[in-house]
Coordinates of C-alpha atoms in Angstrom, one line a residue:
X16 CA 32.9 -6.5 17.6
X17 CA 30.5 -8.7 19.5
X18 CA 27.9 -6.6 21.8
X19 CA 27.2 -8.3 25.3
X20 CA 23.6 -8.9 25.9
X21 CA 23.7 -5.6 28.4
X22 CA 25.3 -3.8 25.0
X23 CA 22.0 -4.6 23.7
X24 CA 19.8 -4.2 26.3
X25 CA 21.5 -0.5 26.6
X26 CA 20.7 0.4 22.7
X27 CA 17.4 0.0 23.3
X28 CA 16.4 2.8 26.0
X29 CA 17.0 5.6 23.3
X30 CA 13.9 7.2 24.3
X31 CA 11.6 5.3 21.1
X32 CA 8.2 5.1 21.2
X33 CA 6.2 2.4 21.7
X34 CA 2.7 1.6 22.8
X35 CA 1.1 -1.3 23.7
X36 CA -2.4 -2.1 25.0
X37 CA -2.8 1.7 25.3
X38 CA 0.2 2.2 27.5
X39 CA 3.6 4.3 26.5
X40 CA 6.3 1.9 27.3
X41 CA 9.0 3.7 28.6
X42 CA 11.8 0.9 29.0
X43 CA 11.1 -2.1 26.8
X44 CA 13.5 -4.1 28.1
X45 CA 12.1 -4.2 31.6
X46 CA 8.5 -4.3 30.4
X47 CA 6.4 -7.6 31.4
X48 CA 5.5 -7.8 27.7
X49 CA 8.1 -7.4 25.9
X50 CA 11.3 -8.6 29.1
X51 CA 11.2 -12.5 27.9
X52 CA 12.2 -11.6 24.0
X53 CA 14.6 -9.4 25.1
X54 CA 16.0 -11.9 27.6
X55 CA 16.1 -14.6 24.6
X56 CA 17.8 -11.9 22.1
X57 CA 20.2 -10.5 25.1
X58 CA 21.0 -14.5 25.6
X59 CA 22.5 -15.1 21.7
X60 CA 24.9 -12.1 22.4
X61 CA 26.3 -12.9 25.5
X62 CA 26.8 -16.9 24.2
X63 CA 28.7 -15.2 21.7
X64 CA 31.3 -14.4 24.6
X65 CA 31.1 -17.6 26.5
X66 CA 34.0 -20.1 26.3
X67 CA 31.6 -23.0 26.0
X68 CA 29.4 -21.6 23.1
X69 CA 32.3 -18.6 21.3
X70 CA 33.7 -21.1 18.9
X71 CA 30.0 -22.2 17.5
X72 CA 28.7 -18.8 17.6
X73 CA 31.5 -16.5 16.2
X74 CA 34.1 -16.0 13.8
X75 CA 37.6 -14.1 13.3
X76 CA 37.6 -11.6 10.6
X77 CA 41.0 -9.4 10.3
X78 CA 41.3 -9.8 13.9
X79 CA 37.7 -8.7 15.0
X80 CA 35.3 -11.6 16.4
X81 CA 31.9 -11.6 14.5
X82 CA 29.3 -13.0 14.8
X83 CA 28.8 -16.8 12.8
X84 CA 25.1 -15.9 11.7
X85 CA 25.7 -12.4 10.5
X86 CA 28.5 -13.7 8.0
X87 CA 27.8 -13.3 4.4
X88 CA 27.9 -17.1 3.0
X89 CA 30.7 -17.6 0.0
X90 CA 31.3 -21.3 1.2
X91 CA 29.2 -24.4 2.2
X92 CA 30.5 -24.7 5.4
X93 CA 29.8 -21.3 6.2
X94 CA 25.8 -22.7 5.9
X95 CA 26.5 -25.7 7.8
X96 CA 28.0 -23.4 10.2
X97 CA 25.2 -21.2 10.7
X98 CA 23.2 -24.4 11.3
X99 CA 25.1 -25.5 14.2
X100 CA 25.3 -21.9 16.0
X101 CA 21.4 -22.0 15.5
X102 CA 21.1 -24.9 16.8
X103 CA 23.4 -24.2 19.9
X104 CA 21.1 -21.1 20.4
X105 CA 17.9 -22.9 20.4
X106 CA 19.1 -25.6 22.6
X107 CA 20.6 -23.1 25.3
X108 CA 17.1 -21.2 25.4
X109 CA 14.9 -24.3 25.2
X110 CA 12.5 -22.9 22.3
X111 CA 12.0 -21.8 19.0
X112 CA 12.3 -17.8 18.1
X113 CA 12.6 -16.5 14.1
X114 CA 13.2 -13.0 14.3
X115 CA 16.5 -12.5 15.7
X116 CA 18.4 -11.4 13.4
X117 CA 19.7 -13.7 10.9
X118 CA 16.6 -14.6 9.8
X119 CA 16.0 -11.3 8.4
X120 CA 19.9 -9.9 7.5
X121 CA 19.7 -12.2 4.6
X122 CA 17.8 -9.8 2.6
X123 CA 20.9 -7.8 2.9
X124 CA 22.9 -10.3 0.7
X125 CA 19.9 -10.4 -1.9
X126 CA 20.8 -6.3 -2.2
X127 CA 24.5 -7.4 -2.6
X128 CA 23.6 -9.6 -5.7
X129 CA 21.3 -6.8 -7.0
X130 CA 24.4 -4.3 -6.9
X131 CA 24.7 -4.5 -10.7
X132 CA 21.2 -4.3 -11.8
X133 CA 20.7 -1.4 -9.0
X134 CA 23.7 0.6 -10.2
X135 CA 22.8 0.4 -13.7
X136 CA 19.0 1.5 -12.6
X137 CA 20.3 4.5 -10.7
X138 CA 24.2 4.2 -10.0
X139 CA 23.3 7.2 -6.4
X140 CA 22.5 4.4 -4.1
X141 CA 25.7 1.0 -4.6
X142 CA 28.1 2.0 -2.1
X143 CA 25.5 2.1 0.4
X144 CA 24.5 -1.4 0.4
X145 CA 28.1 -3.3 1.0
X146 CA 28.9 -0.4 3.9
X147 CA 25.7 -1.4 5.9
X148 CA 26.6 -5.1 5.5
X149 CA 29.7 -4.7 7.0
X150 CA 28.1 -2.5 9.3
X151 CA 25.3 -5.2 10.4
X152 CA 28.5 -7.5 10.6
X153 CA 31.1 -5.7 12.6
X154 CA 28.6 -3.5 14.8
X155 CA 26.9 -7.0 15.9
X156 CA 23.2 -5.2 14.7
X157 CA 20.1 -6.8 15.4
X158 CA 18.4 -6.3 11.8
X159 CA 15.3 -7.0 10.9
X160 CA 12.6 -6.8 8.2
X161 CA 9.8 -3.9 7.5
X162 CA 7.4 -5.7 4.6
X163 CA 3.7 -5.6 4.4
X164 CA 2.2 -2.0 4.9
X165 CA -2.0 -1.5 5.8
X166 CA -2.6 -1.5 2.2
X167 CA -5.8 -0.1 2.6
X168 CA -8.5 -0.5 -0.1
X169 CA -6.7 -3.1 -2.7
X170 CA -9.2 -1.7 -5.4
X171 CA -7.6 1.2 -5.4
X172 CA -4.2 2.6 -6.5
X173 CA -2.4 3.8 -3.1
X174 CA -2.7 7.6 -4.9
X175 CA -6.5 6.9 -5.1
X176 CA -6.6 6.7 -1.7
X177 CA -4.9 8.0 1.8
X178 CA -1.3 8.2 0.3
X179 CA -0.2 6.9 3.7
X180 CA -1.7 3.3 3.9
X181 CA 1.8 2.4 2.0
X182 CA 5.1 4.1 2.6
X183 CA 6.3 6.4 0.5
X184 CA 8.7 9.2 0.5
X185 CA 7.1 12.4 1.0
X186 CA 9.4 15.0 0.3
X187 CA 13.1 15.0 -0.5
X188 CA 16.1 16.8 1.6
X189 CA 19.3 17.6 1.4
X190 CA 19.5 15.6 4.4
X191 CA 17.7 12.8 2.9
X192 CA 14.7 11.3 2.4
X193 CA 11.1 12.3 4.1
X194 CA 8.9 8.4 5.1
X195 CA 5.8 8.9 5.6
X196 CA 3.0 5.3 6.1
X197 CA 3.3 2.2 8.0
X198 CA 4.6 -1.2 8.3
X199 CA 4.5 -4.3 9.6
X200 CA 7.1 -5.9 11.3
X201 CA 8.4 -8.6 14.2
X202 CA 10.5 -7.2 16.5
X203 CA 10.4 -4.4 15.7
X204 CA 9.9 -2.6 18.9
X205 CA 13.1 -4.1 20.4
X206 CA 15.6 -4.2 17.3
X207 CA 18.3 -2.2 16.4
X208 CA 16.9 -1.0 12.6
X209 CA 14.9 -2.6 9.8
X210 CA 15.2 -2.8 6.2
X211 CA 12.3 -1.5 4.2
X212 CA 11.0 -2.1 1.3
X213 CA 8.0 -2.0 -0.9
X214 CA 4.8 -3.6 -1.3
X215 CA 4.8 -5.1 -5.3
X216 CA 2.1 -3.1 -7.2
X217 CA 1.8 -0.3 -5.0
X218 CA 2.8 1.6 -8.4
X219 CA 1.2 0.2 -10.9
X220 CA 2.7 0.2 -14.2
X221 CA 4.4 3.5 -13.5
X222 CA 8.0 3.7 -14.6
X223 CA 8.6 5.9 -11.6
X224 CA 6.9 6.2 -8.1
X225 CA 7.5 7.6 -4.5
X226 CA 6.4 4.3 -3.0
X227 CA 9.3 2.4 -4.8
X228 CA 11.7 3.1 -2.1
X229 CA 14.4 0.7 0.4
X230 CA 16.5 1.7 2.8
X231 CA 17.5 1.5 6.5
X232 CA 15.5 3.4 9.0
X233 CA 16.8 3.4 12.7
X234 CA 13.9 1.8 15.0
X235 CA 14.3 4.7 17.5
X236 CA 14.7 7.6 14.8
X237 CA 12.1 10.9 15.6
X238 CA 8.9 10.3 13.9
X239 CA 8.8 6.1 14.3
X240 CA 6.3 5.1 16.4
X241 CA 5.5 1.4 17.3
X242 CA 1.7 0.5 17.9
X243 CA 2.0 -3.3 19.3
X244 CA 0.1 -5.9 19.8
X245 CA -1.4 -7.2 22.8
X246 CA 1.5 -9.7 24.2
X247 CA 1.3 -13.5 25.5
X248 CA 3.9 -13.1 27.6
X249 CA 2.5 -12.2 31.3
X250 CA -1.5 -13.8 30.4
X251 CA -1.0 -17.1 32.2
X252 CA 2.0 -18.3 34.6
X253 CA 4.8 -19.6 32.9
X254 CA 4.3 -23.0 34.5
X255 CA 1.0 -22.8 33.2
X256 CA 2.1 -21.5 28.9
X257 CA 6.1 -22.1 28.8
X258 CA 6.5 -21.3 25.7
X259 CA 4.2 -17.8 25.0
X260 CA 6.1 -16.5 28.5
X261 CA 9.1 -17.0 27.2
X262 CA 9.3 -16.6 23.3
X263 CA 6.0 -14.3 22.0
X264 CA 8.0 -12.3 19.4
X265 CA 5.9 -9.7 19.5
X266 CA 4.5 -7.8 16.3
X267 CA 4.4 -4.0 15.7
X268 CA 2.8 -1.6 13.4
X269 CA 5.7 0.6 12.7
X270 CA 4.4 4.2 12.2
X271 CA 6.5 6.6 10.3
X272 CA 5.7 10.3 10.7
X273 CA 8.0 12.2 8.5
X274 CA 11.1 10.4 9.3
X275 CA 14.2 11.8 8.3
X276 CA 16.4 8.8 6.6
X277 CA 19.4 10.0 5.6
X278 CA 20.7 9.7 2.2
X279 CA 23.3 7.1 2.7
X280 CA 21.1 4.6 4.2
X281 CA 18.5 4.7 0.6
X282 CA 19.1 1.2 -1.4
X283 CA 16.8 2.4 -4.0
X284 CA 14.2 5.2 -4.4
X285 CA 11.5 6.0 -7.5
X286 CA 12.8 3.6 -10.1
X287 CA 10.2 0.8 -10.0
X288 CA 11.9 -1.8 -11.8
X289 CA 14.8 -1.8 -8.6
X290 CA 11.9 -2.3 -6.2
X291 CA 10.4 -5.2 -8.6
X292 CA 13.9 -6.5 -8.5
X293 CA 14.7 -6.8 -5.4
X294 CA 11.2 -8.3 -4.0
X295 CA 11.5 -11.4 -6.8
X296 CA 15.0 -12.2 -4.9
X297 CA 14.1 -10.9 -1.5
X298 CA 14.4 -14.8 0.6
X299 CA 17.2 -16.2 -1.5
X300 CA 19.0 -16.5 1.5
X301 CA 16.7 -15.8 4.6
X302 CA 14.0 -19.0 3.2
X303 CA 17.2 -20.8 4.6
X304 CA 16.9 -20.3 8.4
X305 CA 13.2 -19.5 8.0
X306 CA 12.4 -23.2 7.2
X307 CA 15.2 -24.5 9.1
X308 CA 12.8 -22.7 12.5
X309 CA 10.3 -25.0 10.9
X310 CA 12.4 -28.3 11.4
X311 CA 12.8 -27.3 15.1
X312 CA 8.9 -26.9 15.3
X313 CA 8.9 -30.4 14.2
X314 CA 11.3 -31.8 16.3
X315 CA 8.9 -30.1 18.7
X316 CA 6.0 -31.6 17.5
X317 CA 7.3 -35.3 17.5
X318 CA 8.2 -35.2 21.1
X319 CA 5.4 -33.6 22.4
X320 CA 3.1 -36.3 20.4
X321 CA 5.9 -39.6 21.3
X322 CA 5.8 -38.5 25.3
X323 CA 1.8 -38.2 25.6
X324 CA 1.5 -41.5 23.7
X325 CA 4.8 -43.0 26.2
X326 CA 2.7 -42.2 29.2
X327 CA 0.2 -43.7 29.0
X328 CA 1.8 -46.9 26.5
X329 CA -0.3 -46.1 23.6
X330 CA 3.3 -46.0 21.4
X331 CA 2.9 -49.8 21.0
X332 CA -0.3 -49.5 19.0
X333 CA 0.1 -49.3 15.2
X334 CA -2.4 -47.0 14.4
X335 CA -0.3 -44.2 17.0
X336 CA 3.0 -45.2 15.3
X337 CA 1.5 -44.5 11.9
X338 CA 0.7 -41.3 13.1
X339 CA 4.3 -40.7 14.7
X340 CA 5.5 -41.7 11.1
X341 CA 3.3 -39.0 9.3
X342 CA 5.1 -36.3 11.3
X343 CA 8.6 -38.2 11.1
X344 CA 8.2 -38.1 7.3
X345 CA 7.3 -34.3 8.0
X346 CA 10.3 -33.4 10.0
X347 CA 13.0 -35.4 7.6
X348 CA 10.8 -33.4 4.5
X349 CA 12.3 -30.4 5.5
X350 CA 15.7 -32.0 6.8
X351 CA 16.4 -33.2 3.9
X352 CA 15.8 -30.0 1.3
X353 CA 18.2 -27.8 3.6
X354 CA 20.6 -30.2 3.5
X355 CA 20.1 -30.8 -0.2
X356 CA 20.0 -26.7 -0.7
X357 CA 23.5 -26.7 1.0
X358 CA 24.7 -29.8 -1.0
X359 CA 23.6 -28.0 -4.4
X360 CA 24.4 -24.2 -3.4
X361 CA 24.6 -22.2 -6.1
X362 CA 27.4 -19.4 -6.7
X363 CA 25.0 -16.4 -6.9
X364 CA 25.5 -13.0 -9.4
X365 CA 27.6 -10.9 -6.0
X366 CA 30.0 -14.3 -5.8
X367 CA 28.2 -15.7 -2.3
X368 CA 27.1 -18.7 -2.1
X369 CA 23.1 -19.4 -2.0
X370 CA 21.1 -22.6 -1.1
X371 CA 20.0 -24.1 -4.5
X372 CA 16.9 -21.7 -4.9
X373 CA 14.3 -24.7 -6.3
X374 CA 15.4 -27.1 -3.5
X375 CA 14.9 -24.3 -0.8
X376 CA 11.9 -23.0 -1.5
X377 CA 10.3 -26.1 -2.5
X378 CA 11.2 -26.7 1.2
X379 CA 9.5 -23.9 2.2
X380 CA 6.6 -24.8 0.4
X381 CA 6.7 -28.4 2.2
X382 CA 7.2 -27.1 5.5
X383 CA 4.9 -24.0 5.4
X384 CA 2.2 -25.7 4.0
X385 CA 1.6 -28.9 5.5
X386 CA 2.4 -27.5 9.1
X387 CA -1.6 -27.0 10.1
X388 CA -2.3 -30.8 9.7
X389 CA 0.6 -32.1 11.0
X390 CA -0.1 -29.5 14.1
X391 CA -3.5 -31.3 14.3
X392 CA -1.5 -35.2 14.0
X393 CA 0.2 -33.8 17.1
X394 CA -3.1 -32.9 18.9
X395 CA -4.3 -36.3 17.9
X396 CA -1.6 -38.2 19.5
X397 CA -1.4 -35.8 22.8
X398 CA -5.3 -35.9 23.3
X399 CA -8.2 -34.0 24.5
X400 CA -6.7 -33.7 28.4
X401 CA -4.7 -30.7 27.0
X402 CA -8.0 -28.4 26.9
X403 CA -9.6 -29.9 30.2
X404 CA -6.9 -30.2 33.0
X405 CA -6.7 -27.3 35.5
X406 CA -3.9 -25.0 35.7
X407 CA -0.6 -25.7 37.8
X408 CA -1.9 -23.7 41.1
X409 CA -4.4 -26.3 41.2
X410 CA -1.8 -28.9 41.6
X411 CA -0.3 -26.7 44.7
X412 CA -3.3 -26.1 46.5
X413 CA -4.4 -28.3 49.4
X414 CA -8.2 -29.8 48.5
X415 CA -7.6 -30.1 44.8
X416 CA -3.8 -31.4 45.0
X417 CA -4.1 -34.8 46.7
X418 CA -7.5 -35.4 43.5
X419 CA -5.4 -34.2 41.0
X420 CA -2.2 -35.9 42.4
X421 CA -4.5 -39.2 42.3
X422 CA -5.9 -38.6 38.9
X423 CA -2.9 -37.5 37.4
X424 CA -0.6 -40.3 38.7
X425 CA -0.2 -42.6 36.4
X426 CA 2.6 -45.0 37.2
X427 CA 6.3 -45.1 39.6
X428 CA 7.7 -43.1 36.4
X429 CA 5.1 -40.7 35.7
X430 CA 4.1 -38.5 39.0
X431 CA 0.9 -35.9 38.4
X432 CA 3.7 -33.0 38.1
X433 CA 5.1 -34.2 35.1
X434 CA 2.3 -35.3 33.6
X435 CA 0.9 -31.9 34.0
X436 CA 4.5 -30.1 32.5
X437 CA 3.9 -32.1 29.8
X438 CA 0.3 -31.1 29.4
X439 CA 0.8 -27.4 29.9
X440 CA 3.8 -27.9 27.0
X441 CA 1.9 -29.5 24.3
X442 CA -1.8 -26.7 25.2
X443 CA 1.0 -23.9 24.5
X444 CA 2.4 -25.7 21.2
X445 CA -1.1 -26.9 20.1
X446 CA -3.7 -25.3 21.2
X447 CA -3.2 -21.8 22.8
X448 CA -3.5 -18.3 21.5
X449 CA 0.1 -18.2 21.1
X450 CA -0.1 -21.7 19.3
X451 CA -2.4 -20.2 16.8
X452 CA -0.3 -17.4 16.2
X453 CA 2.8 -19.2 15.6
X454 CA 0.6 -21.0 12.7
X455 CA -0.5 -18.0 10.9
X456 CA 2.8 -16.2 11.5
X457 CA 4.8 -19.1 9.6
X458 CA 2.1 -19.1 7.0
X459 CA 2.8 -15.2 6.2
X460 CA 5.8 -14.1 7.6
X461 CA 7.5 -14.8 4.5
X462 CA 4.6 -14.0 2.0
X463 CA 1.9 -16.0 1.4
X464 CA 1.6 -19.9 -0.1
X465 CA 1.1 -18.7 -3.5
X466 CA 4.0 -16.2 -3.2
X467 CA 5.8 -19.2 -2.1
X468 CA 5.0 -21.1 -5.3
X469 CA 5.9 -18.5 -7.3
X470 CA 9.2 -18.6 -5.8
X471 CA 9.2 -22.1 -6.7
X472 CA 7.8 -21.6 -10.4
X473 CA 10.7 -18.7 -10.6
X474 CA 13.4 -20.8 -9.5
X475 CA 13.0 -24.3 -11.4
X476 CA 14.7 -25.2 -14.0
X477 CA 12.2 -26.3 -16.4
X478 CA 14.3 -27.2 -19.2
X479 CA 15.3 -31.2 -18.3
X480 CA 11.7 -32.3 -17.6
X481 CA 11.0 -29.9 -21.8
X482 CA 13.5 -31.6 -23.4
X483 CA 13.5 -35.3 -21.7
X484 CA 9.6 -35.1 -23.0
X485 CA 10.6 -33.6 -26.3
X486 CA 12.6 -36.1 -26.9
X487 CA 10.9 -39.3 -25.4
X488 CA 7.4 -38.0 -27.6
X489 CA 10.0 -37.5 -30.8
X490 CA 8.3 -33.6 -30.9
X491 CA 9.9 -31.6 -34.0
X492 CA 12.2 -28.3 -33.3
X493 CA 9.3 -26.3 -34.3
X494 CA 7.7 -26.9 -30.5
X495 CA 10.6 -24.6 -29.0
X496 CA 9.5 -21.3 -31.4
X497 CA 6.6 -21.1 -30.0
X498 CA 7.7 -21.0 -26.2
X499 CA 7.5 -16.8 -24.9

C-alpha cells in the first residue's frame, strides 16, 4: 500500500510531543518550522500515485504497489532502480534532502543479514526483524534512524555516571521493554518510528548489559519527547535562503521517559556481542544513498560555481576551468564508486544483494571527506558578492531598486534579478548557517571519518595486494604464520 502525502500528513497529529525554541508544537505539519520538510516528505508519497512519476517510484508485489526505495535489493537493477526514483524525487522538489526514508530503512536489511548470528546469540528476538521489513514495505513507513545518545562524561562507564545519558532498558514487562535516555536523530519529530540502537562501548567488556538493546520505538509512543533544534526554515524569505526554507531537516533530541516498547518490536536486548554485530554492518546498505545525496550536492556545487563564473565570462580563463575541473573530478569521484558498488554487488549472508562494501565505503570516504574544500573551490569560483549584496526586498523597493538594478545588470542576458537568484542560491549552499550545517551533518551523520575508515579497513580485501608482494619480494611461507 502506498500512503498519499495527506495519509502521512494525518499520522503525524497523534498528539506527540515536541518542543522547539521553547514552544509545545501542537501540529507539526502546519508549523512554520517544521511545514517545508513535511511538504518535501508529503511530496515523495503522492509522486508515488502520479501517472507521470508511479512507474519510477513504485513497484508491484503480489498485487500490492510499493514503494521502489523501500524494496529490499536481491538484484542489480533493483539499485539502479532506486537511483532513478531518487533522482526523479530530487528533480521534482528542486533540492537535496537525506532523511527520508530510504536512507535510513537500509539498516533494516543489515538486521536481515544478521538473522543467523542474532538467533544463535538469543533465538527470542528473529521473527521480529523480517515482520517489520515487510511492515516498513507494505505500510509505506517513513523509518528512520535513532544513533548517537548525550554520552555524557566519555571517561566514565555510562553506570558510573547518570544511567540515562545512554539508553538503556530500565526495567522489563510482560508487555515489553521499559527505555529510558536519549538520542539523536533527523526527522525525528515528523517520522513515522525509528530504529534504535546502541552506542559501541557503552558496556565495556561486559558480556551482558541493559544498554545493548535495538528495537522499533513509535515516534509518538507515551513517554517520547522531542527537544528540537532551532529551525532555518522561516529566518530569512525564501527568495532570500531557497534552500534552508525549503529543505532544513531538522534534528531532535529524542527523549525517552519510560517508554513502553513492546516485546515484538526488540531486535536484540543484553547480549553485547548482537549489539557489536550489528553496529560493524550497520551502513552496508544505507552508505549507498547516503553518498549518492553527496553526488547531487556536487552537481549542486558545479553549477552554482559554472553560472557565477558564465556571468560575468570568467569561464574562459584557465585558472577558473582548473578550478571547475577540481570539482568535476570530485563529482565523477563519487559517480564512479556507486556505480562501481552496483557493478561489483556482492550476494550478502540474508541472500540480498549489497554494493561491493570496499568500493562503497571507500566512496564515502571520498565524498565525505573532501566535501569542505571542494565547498570552498565553489566559494572561490562564485565570489565574495555572495556575503555583501542586500537582500531581495531591496531589489523591490523604490530608491534602492533602480542602484541595485544598475549595479546588478550586467548584460541583455543577465538582468539584476537573476543575478541576485543566483546569489541568494550559492550564500544558502556556501555560506549560510544552513550551509554550515549541511557540512557537519554529512561529516557525522553516518559516524565519523575515522569510523568511516574503519569501514573501509573492515571491508578490503587485503589478501591480492599480501600475496602479489609476497610473491614479487620471493618472501618464504613462514611470513603467513605469523599474521593474527
Amino acid at each position: 500500500m502506498i500512503r498519499t502525502g495527506e495519509q502521512y500528513r494525518a499520522g503525524l497529529r497523534d498528539g506527540r510531543e515536541i518542543w522547539i525554541d521553547g514552544e509545545r508544537v501542537r501540529d507539526v505539519t502546519s508549523h512554520t518550522a517544521f511545514r517545508p520538510i513535511v511538504d518535501a516528505k508529503a511530496r515523495m508519497y503522492d509522486m508515488a500515485h502520479e501517472a507521470a512519476s508511479k512507474p519510477v517510484m513504485t513497484f508491484e508485489k503480489a498485487g500490492e504497489t510499493c514503494s521502489t526505495l523501500l524494496r529490499p535489493p536481491t538484484e542489480q537493477e533493483h539499485w539502479h532502480e532506486k537511483w532513478r526514483a531518487l533522482d526523479h524525487y530530487l528533480n521534482d522538489i528542486g533540492g537535496v534532502v537525506t532523511r527520508v526514508g530510504d536512507e535510513t530503512v537500509g539498516e533494516m536489511w543489515s538486521l536481515f543479514d544478521g538473522r543467523g548470528v542474532l538467533n544463535q546469540i538469543d533465538p527470542r528476538f528473529g521473527d521480529n526483524i523480517e515482520r517489520h521489513i515487510s511492515r516498513v514495505l507494505e505500510d509505506d513507513i517513513f523509518h528512520v534512524s535513532a544513533n548517537t545518545d548525550p554520552k555524557g562524561d566519555r571517561s566514565k562507564r555510562p553506570q558510573d555516571q547518570d544511567p540515562d545519558m545512554m539508553v538503556h532498558v530500565a526495567k522489563e514487562t510482560d508487555a515489553g521493554i521499559i527505555l529510558r535516555g536519549a538520542k539523536y536523530e533527523t526527522a525525528a519529530s515528523y517520522a513515522d518510528q525509528a530504529f534504535l540502537k546502541p552506542t559501541i562501548g557503552a558496556w565495556s567488556d561486559e558480556q551482558l548489559s541493559n544498554y545493548a538493546v535495538g528495537c522499533i520505538v513509535r515516534m509518538g509512543a507515551p513517554g517520547v519527547k522531542h527537544l528540537c533544534r532551532s529551525s532555518f526554515a522561516g529566518r530569512g524569505s525564501a527568495a532570500d535562503y531557497p534552500l534552508a526554507s525549503r529543505f532544513d531537516e531538522v534534528d531532535t533530541l529524542v527523549v525517552f521517559d519510560n517508554v513502553l516498547v513492546p516485546w515484538e518490536d526488540v531486535f536484540f536486548y543484553r547480549h553485547t556481542r548482537a549489539a557489536a554485530y550489528i553496529r560493524g554492518t550497520l551502513h552496508r546498505y544505507s552508505a549507498f544513498p547516503y553518498t549518492l545525496r553527496i553526488l547531487y550536492s556536487a552537481d549542486m556545487l558545479i553549477g552554482a560555481a559554472l553560472w557565477n563564473a558564465r556571468q560575468t565570462g570568467l569561464d574562459k580563463l584557465q585558472a577558473v576551468r582548473e578550478k571547475l575541473a577540481d570539482l568535476v573530478c570530485y563529482r565523477e569521484g563519487i559517480n564512479a564508486h556507486l556505480i562501481a558498488a552496483i557493478a561489483q554487488a556482492q550476494r550478502s549472508p540474508g541472500g540480498l544483494l549489497m554494493p561491493h562494501q570496499s568500493l562503497l565505503y571507500a566512496g564515502r570516504v571520498h565524498a565525505c571527506a573532501n566535501l569542505p574544500q571542494m565547498m570552498h573551490i565553489a566559494r572561490e569560483l562564485c565570489g565574495g558578492q555572495i556575503c555583501v549584496t542586500p537582500n531581495a526586498a531591496s531589489f523591490t523597493e523604490d530608491g534602492p531598486r533602480e542602484w541595485l538594478e544598475k549595479f546588478y545588470t550586467l548584460n541583455d542576458n543577465w538582468a539584476a534579478d537573476d543575478r541576485r537568484k543566483l546569489l541568494a542560491f550559492a550564500r544558502d549552499l556556501l555560506n549560510s548557517d544552513y550551509a554550515g550545517h549541511r557540512l557537519t551533518f554529512v561529516q557525522f551523520a553516518q559516524a565519523p571519518h575515522f569510523n568511516h575508515l574503519n569501514a573501509v579497513y573492515n571491508a578490503f580485501d587485503f589478501s591480492g595486494p599480501l600475496d602479489f608482494v609476497k610473491r614479487a619480494a620471493g618472501l618464504s611461507d613462514r611470513v603467513e604464520e605469523q599474521q593474527p
